[in-house]
Amino acid sequence: MLPELQARFRDTVLGNEDAVASYVTAARGSAANRIAVYRNTVQTSLTDVLATAYPVVRRIVGEKFFATLAHRYIAAHPPRIPQLSAYGGALADFIAGAEPLRELPYLADVARLEWTRGEAYFAANTPILDPVALSEIQPENLSALVLTPHPATRLVVSPFPIHRIWSINQPEINDVPKVDMSVAEAVLVTRPGDHIVTRLVGTGDAAFVARTIAGAGFGDAVAAAVTAEPAFDLQAALEAHLTNGTFAGIA
C-alpha cells in the first residue's frame, strides 16, 4: 500500500496525474489545491536545477520557453535518484526529439556540451598526468602505451559550431554575432584542478582523444589522428593535453 501511494504521489507532483487526490484530506481548500502546492514546489525546484545545468540552452530559447520545456521534460523524465546534480542528463536527447525545436538542430549538441561540463565538475578529483612520466617512456615503447583519460575528460563532436555558440552565449556577451552553422566542431572538456577548461580541438586531435578514451594504444590513437587530419601536430596536441589535464596516467 505505502509503495503504491508513494508512486502515485510522485506521479502527481510531477504533473502526470491526480491519482493521489482521493487520499488527501483537507480542512481548508480542496485536495487538488493542496496537491498543487507540492506540484508547484517540485516543478520550480527541478526547473531551477535544469536552468543551472543548461544556462546557454535557456538563454537561446528564452526563459518562458525553457520553463515549458523543463516541465515537459520533468513529466517524461522524473528523478530516479535523490541527487539533484545528477538530474537532467537526458535533456539533450529530449531536445533532439522535440518538434518545436526542429528549427534549432544544433541545440541538442549545445545541451550535450553543457552537460559534459557539469559531469567534469563533479568528476573524481584525480591528479593529472605528470609530463615527466611521459618523457621517461622509451621511444620504442611509445606505440604500445595507453594514456588513461582523467575522470573529468569529455569529448563532444558535432556537425555544428557548438563551441562558438556556447562561447557567444555567456553572461558577459550582450551582442550575439551571427554564426556560420555549416562549421563542424569538436570540443574537449577537462578539469585541471578546480577549473573547467572548454576548448575547441581539431579533427585530428578529436580522433586522437576519442581513440584514447576508447582504450586504444598510443600508436593507434596517433594513426587515427593522422588519418583524420594529415597535418596533425602531435607535439602541440600533447603539450595542450598535459597542460589542461586530459590524462591522468599511463597504463
mmCIF file of C-alpha atoms in Angstrom:
data_model
loop_
_atom_site.group_PDB
_atom_site.id
_atom_site.type_symbol
_atom_site.label_atom_id
_atom_site.label_comp_id
_atom_site.label_asym_id
_atom_site.label_seq_id
_atom_site.Cartn_x
_atom_site.Cartn_y
_atom_site.Cartn_z
ATOM 1 C CA MET A 1 0.000 0.000 0.000
ATOM 2 C CA LEU A 2 2.674 2.524 1.004
ATOM 3 C CA PRO A 3 4.890 1.988 -2.086
ATOM 4 C CA GLU A 4 1.844 2.409 -4.336
ATOM 5 C CA LEU A 5 0.811 5.590 -2.546
ATOM 6 C CA GLN A 6 4.338 6.973 -2.787
ATOM 7 C CA ALA A 7 4.449 6.220 -6.511
ATOM 8 C CA ARG A 8 1.084 7.886 -7.064
ATOM 9 C CA PHE A 9 2.146 10.952 -5.104
ATOM 10 C CA ARG A 10 5.378 11.183 -7.092
ATOM 11 C CA ASP A 11 3.489 10.999 -10.392
ATOM 12 C CA THR A 12 1.004 13.598 -9.223
ATOM 13 C CA VAL A 13 3.516 16.222 -8.103
ATOM 14 C CA LEU A 14 5.468 15.687 -11.311
ATOM 15 C CA GLY A 15 2.381 16.619 -13.273
ATOM 16 C CA ASN A 16 1.393 13.251 -14.698
ATOM 17 C CA GLU A 17 -1.898 12.650 -12.922
ATOM 18 C CA ASP A 18 -4.067 13.417 -9.891
ATOM 19 C CA ALA A 19 -4.497 9.823 -8.813
ATOM 20 C CA VAL A 20 -3.455 10.602 -5.266
ATOM 21 C CA ALA A 21 -6.128 13.258 -4.715
ATOM 22 C CA SER A 22 -8.571 10.790 -3.177
ATOM 23 C CA TYR A 23 -6.025 10.015 -0.443
ATOM 24 C CA VAL A 24 -5.702 13.643 0.624
ATOM 25 C CA THR A 25 -7.999 15.246 3.165
ATOM 26 C CA ALA A 26 -8.153 18.995 3.522
ATOM 27 C CA ALA A 27 -9.890 21.039 6.174
ATOM 28 C CA ARG A 28 -9.412 24.154 4.101
ATOM 29 C CA GLY A 29 -9.417 24.080 0.339
ATOM 30 C CA SER A 30 -9.696 21.124 -1.948
ATOM 31 C CA ALA A 31 -7.276 18.235 -2.110
ATOM 32 C CA ALA A 32 -6.389 19.344 -5.628
ATOM 33 C CA ASN A 33 -5.348 22.770 -4.369
ATOM 34 C CA ARG A 34 -3.156 21.299 -1.676
ATOM 35 C CA ILE A 35 -1.530 18.936 -4.140
ATOM 36 C CA ALA A 36 -0.959 21.868 -6.486
ATOM 37 C CA VAL A 37 1.222 23.497 -3.836
ATOM 38 C CA TYR A 38 3.502 20.452 -3.738
ATOM 39 C CA ARG A 39 3.477 20.187 -7.516
ATOM 40 C CA ASN A 40 4.468 23.813 -7.984
ATOM 41 C CA THR A 41 7.293 23.492 -5.454
ATOM 42 C CA VAL A 42 8.689 20.370 -7.111
ATOM 43 C CA GLN A 43 8.320 21.763 -10.642
ATOM 44 C CA THR A 44 10.018 25.012 -9.668
ATOM 45 C CA SER A 45 12.885 23.261 -7.898
ATOM 46 C CA LEU A 46 13.584 20.873 -10.773
ATOM 47 C CA THR A 47 13.256 23.652 -13.340
ATOM 48 C CA ASP A 48 15.860 25.626 -11.404
ATOM 49 C CA VAL A 49 18.143 22.576 -11.417
ATOM 50 C CA LEU A 50 17.834 22.305 -15.202
ATOM 51 C CA ALA A 51 18.358 26.046 -15.666
ATOM 52 C CA THR A 52 21.565 25.834 -13.645
ATOM 53 C CA ALA A 53 22.829 22.900 -15.707
ATOM 54 C CA TYR A 54 21.823 24.406 -19.067
ATOM 55 C CA PRO A 55 22.245 28.211 -18.912
ATOM 56 C CA VAL A 56 23.148 28.557 -22.597
ATOM 57 C CA VAL A 57 20.182 26.480 -23.751
ATOM 58 C CA ARG A 58 17.972 28.645 -21.535
ATOM 59 C CA ARG A 59 19.427 31.826 -22.996
ATOM 60 C CA ILE A 60 18.953 30.639 -26.578
ATOM 61 C CA VAL A 61 15.297 29.595 -26.255
ATOM 62 C CA GLY A 62 14.283 32.200 -23.690
ATOM 63 C CA GLU A 63 13.161 31.887 -20.094
ATOM 64 C CA LYS A 64 9.477 31.249 -20.831
ATOM 65 C CA PHE A 65 10.055 28.551 -23.437
ATOM 66 C CA PHE A 66 12.720 26.935 -21.269
ATOM 67 C CA ALA A 67 10.247 26.674 -18.394
ATOM 68 C CA THR A 68 7.767 24.921 -20.695
ATOM 69 C CA LEU A 69 10.500 22.625 -21.990
ATOM 70 C CA ALA A 70 11.604 21.844 -18.441
ATOM 71 C CA HIS A 71 8.080 20.987 -17.291
ATOM 72 C CA ARG A 72 7.613 18.587 -20.191
ATOM 73 C CA TYR A 73 10.989 17.021 -19.536
ATOM 74 C CA ILE A 74 10.235 16.620 -15.826
ATOM 75 C CA ALA A 75 6.969 14.846 -16.624
ATOM 76 C CA ALA A 76 8.709 12.490 -19.061
ATOM 77 C CA HIS A 77 11.897 12.009 -17.032
ATOM 78 C CA PRO A 78 11.222 12.226 -13.296
ATOM 79 C CA PRO A 79 14.233 11.995 -10.970
ATOM 80 C CA ARG A 80 15.300 8.418 -10.304
ATOM 81 C CA ILE A 81 17.910 9.008 -7.634
ATOM 82 C CA PRO A 82 17.982 11.506 -4.742
ATOM 83 C CA GLN A 83 20.827 13.577 -6.194
ATOM 84 C CA LEU A 84 19.891 16.814 -7.924
ATOM 85 C CA SER A 85 23.327 17.271 -9.505
ATOM 86 C CA ALA A 86 22.715 14.058 -11.451
ATOM 87 C CA TYR A 87 19.351 15.183 -12.802
ATOM 88 C CA GLY A 88 18.904 16.311 -16.388
ATOM 89 C CA GLY A 89 21.318 14.127 -18.328
ATOM 90 C CA ALA A 90 18.703 13.112 -20.896
ATOM 91 C CA LEU A 91 17.691 16.652 -21.820
ATOM 92 C CA ALA A 92 19.836 16.691 -24.972
ATOM 93 C CA ASP A 93 18.051 13.651 -26.387
ATOM 94 C CA PHE A 94 14.727 15.116 -25.282
ATOM 95 C CA ILE A 95 15.526 18.321 -27.166
ATOM 96 C CA ALA A 96 16.537 16.338 -30.245
ATOM 97 C CA GLY A 97 13.093 14.737 -30.305
ATOM 98 C CA ALA A 98 11.104 17.896 -29.572
ATOM 99 C CA GLU A 99 9.157 19.004 -32.643
ATOM 100 C CA PRO A 100 9.081 22.722 -31.692
ATOM 101 C CA LEU A 101 12.892 22.748 -31.633
ATOM 102 C CA ARG A 102 13.471 21.271 -35.080
ATOM 103 C CA GLU A 103 14.408 24.755 -36.290
ATOM 104 C CA LEU A 104 17.324 24.724 -33.834
ATOM 105 C CA PRO A 105 19.077 21.484 -34.841
ATOM 106 C CA TYR A 106 22.267 22.480 -33.032
ATOM 107 C CA LEU A 107 20.575 22.900 -29.659
ATOM 108 C CA ALA A 108 20.789 19.239 -28.626
ATOM 109 C CA ASP A 109 24.567 19.228 -29.056
ATOM 110 C CA VAL A 110 24.874 22.504 -27.153
ATOM 111 C CA ALA A 111 22.963 20.800 -24.351
ATOM 112 C CA ARG A 112 25.339 17.828 -24.529
ATOM 113 C CA LEU A 113 28.272 20.196 -24.173
ATOM 114 C CA GLU A 114 26.725 21.874 -21.150
ATOM 115 C CA TRP A 115 26.002 18.524 -19.504
ATOM 116 C CA THR A 116 29.565 17.312 -20.042
ATOM 117 C CA ARG A 117 30.801 20.435 -18.269
ATOM 118 C CA GLY A 118 28.657 19.500 -15.302
ATOM 119 C CA GLU A 119 29.973 15.944 -15.394
ATOM 120 C CA ALA A 120 33.520 17.269 -15.478
ATOM 121 C CA TYR A 121 32.830 19.485 -12.481
ATOM 122 C CA PHE A 122 31.577 16.585 -10.372
ATOM 123 C CA ALA A 123 34.134 14.024 -11.607
ATOM 124 C CA ALA A 124 36.617 12.415 -9.236
ATOM 125 C CA ASN A 125 39.427 14.696 -8.114
ATOM 126 C CA THR A 126 42.249 12.628 -9.597
ATOM 127 C CA PRO A 127 45.748 14.093 -10.175
ATOM 128 C CA ILE A 128 46.579 14.821 -13.805
ATOM 129 C CA LEU A 129 49.381 13.093 -15.700
ATOM 130 C CA ASP A 130 52.849 14.362 -14.826
ATOM 131 C CA PRO A 131 54.716 15.266 -18.057
ATOM 132 C CA VAL A 132 57.862 13.737 -16.549
ATOM 133 C CA ALA A 133 56.221 10.311 -16.504
ATOM 134 C CA LEU A 134 55.580 10.534 -20.238
ATOM 135 C CA SER A 135 59.071 11.806 -21.023
ATOM 136 C CA GLU A 136 60.593 8.786 -19.290
ATOM 137 C CA ILE A 137 58.976 6.328 -21.718
ATOM 138 C CA GLN A 138 61.485 4.865 -24.150
ATOM 139 C CA PRO A 139 60.694 5.699 -27.806
ATOM 140 C CA GLU A 140 60.354 2.032 -28.746
ATOM 141 C CA ASN A 141 57.642 1.618 -26.093
ATOM 142 C CA LEU A 142 55.547 4.636 -27.006
ATOM 143 C CA SER A 143 53.308 2.910 -29.531
ATOM 144 C CA ALA A 144 52.042 0.323 -27.055
ATOM 145 C CA LEU A 145 51.433 2.578 -24.060
ATOM 146 C CA VAL A 146 47.888 3.541 -23.147
ATOM 147 C CA LEU A 147 47.080 7.007 -21.865
ATOM 148 C CA THR A 148 44.431 6.915 -19.140
ATOM 149 C CA PRO A 149 41.848 9.689 -19.530
ATOM 150 C CA HIS A 150 41.217 11.847 -16.494
ATOM 151 C CA PRO A 151 37.761 11.156 -14.966
ATOM 152 C CA ALA A 152 36.725 14.691 -15.935
ATOM 153 C CA THR A 153 37.703 14.389 -19.600
ATOM 154 C CA ARG A 154 34.808 14.610 -22.046
ATOM 155 C CA LEU A 155 34.703 14.975 -25.841
ATOM 156 C CA VAL A 156 31.713 16.300 -27.776
ATOM 157 C CA VAL A 157 31.823 16.136 -31.578
ATOM 158 C CA SER A 158 29.110 17.932 -33.520
ATOM 159 C CA PRO A 159 28.279 18.847 -37.122
ATOM 160 C CA PHE A 160 27.509 22.312 -35.746
ATOM 161 C CA PRO A 161 29.754 25.064 -34.304
ATOM 162 C CA ILE A 162 28.777 24.285 -30.712
ATOM 163 C CA HIS A 163 31.888 25.800 -29.148
ATOM 164 C CA ARG A 164 31.251 29.066 -30.958
ATOM 165 C CA ILE A 165 27.581 29.029 -29.972
ATOM 166 C CA TRP A 166 28.424 28.240 -26.360
ATOM 167 C CA SER A 167 31.121 30.944 -26.232
ATOM 168 C CA ILE A 168 28.972 33.781 -27.554
ATOM 169 C CA ASN A 169 26.105 32.960 -25.212
ATOM 170 C CA GLN A 170 27.968 33.556 -21.981
ATOM 171 C CA PRO A 171 26.502 36.078 -19.499
ATOM 172 C CA GLU A 172 29.105 38.742 -20.278
ATOM 173 C CA ILE A 173 28.238 38.738 -24.009
ATOM 174 C CA ASN A 174 25.495 41.245 -24.830
ATOM 175 C CA ASP A 175 25.516 41.354 -28.625
ATOM 176 C CA VAL A 176 25.457 37.865 -30.108
ATOM 177 C CA PRO A 177 27.061 37.822 -33.588
ATOM 178 C CA LYS A 178 25.928 35.681 -36.480
ATOM 179 C CA VAL A 179 27.383 32.185 -36.661
ATOM 180 C CA ASP A 180 28.169 30.040 -39.697
ATOM 181 C CA MET A 181 26.139 26.926 -38.904
ATOM 182 C CA SER A 182 27.904 24.875 -41.579
ATOM 183 C CA VAL A 183 31.082 24.573 -39.482
ATOM 184 C CA ALA A 184 31.524 21.316 -37.577
ATOM 185 C CA GLU A 185 33.342 21.474 -34.249
ATOM 186 C CA ALA A 186 34.806 19.133 -31.652
ATOM 187 C CA VAL A 187 35.036 20.329 -28.063
ATOM 188 C CA LEU A 188 37.213 18.871 -25.326
ATOM 189 C CA VAL A 189 36.223 19.440 -21.711
ATOM 190 C CA THR A 190 38.821 18.898 -18.992
ATOM 191 C CA ARG A 191 39.313 19.968 -15.404
ATOM 192 C CA PRO A 192 42.878 20.567 -14.264
ATOM 193 C CA GLY A 193 42.445 21.357 -10.590
ATOM 194 C CA ASP A 194 39.191 23.177 -9.866
ATOM 195 C CA HIS A 195 38.908 24.960 -13.204
ATOM 196 C CA ILE A 196 36.872 23.547 -16.096
ATOM 197 C CA VAL A 197 38.517 24.033 -19.493
ATOM 198 C CA THR A 198 36.258 24.016 -22.555
ATOM 199 C CA ARG A 199 38.350 24.206 -25.704
ATOM 200 C CA LEU A 200 37.979 23.687 -29.401
ATOM 201 C CA VAL A 201 40.132 20.912 -30.881
ATOM 202 C CA GLY A 202 40.851 19.955 -34.475
ATOM 203 C CA THR A 203 39.603 16.841 -36.226
ATOM 204 C CA GLY A 204 42.910 15.044 -35.728
ATOM 205 C CA ASP A 205 43.076 15.835 -32.045
ATOM 206 C CA ALA A 206 39.439 14.804 -31.624
ATOM 207 C CA ALA A 207 40.200 11.456 -33.246
ATOM 208 C CA PHE A 208 43.246 11.040 -31.007
ATOM 209 C CA VAL A 209 41.243 11.717 -27.852
ATOM 210 C CA ALA A 210 38.312 9.566 -28.965
ATOM 211 C CA ARG A 211 40.570 6.566 -29.574
ATOM 212 C CA THR A 212 42.346 7.146 -26.272
ATOM 213 C CA ILE A 213 39.050 7.305 -24.381
ATOM 214 C CA ALA A 214 38.102 4.041 -26.095
ATOM 215 C CA GLY A 215 41.226 2.426 -24.633
ATOM 216 C CA ALA A 216 43.375 2.315 -27.765
ATOM 217 C CA GLY A 217 47.145 2.348 -27.561
ATOM 218 C CA PHE A 218 49.148 5.483 -28.257
ATOM 219 C CA GLY A 219 50.206 4.297 -31.697
ATOM 220 C CA ASP A 220 46.649 3.510 -32.776
ATOM 221 C CA ALA A 221 45.418 6.856 -31.453
ATOM 222 C CA VAL A 222 48.095 8.755 -33.376
ATOM 223 C CA ALA A 223 47.298 6.798 -36.538
ATOM 224 C CA ALA A 224 43.619 7.718 -36.203
ATOM 225 C CA ALA A 225 44.560 11.360 -35.728
ATOM 226 C CA VAL A 226 46.764 11.472 -38.824
ATOM 227 C CA THR A 227 44.093 9.726 -40.878
ATOM 228 C CA ALA A 228 41.524 12.310 -39.811
ATOM 229 C CA GLU A 229 43.930 15.226 -40.242
ATOM 230 C CA PRO A 230 47.163 14.586 -42.167
ATOM 231 C CA ALA A 231 48.722 17.786 -40.783
ATOM 232 C CA PHE A 232 48.016 16.761 -37.168
ATOM 233 C CA ASP A 233 50.679 18.228 -34.851
ATOM 234 C CA LEU A 234 51.258 15.568 -32.203
ATOM 235 C CA GLN A 235 53.716 17.572 -30.126
ATOM 236 C CA ALA A 236 51.450 20.610 -29.889
ATOM 237 C CA ALA A 237 48.475 18.412 -29.073
ATOM 238 C CA LEU A 238 50.314 16.582 -26.290
ATOM 239 C CA GLU A 239 51.531 19.828 -24.764
ATOM 240 C CA ALA A 240 47.962 21.126 -24.651
ATOM 241 C CA HIS A 241 46.673 17.857 -23.174
ATOM 242 C CA LEU A 242 49.323 17.815 -20.464
ATOM 243 C CA THR A 243 48.649 21.450 -19.598
ATOM 244 C CA ASN A 244 44.884 21.038 -19.487
ATOM 245 C CA GLY A 245 44.753 17.709 -17.686
ATOM 246 C CA THR A 246 43.265 15.466 -20.360
ATOM 247 C CA PHE A 247 45.050 12.409 -18.979
ATOM 248 C CA ALA A 248 45.547 11.008 -15.508
ATOM 249 C CA GLY A 249 48.170 8.346 -16.069
ATOM 250 C CA ILE A 250 49.819 5.705 -18.229
ATOM 251 C CA ALA A 251 48.813 2.069 -18.405
#
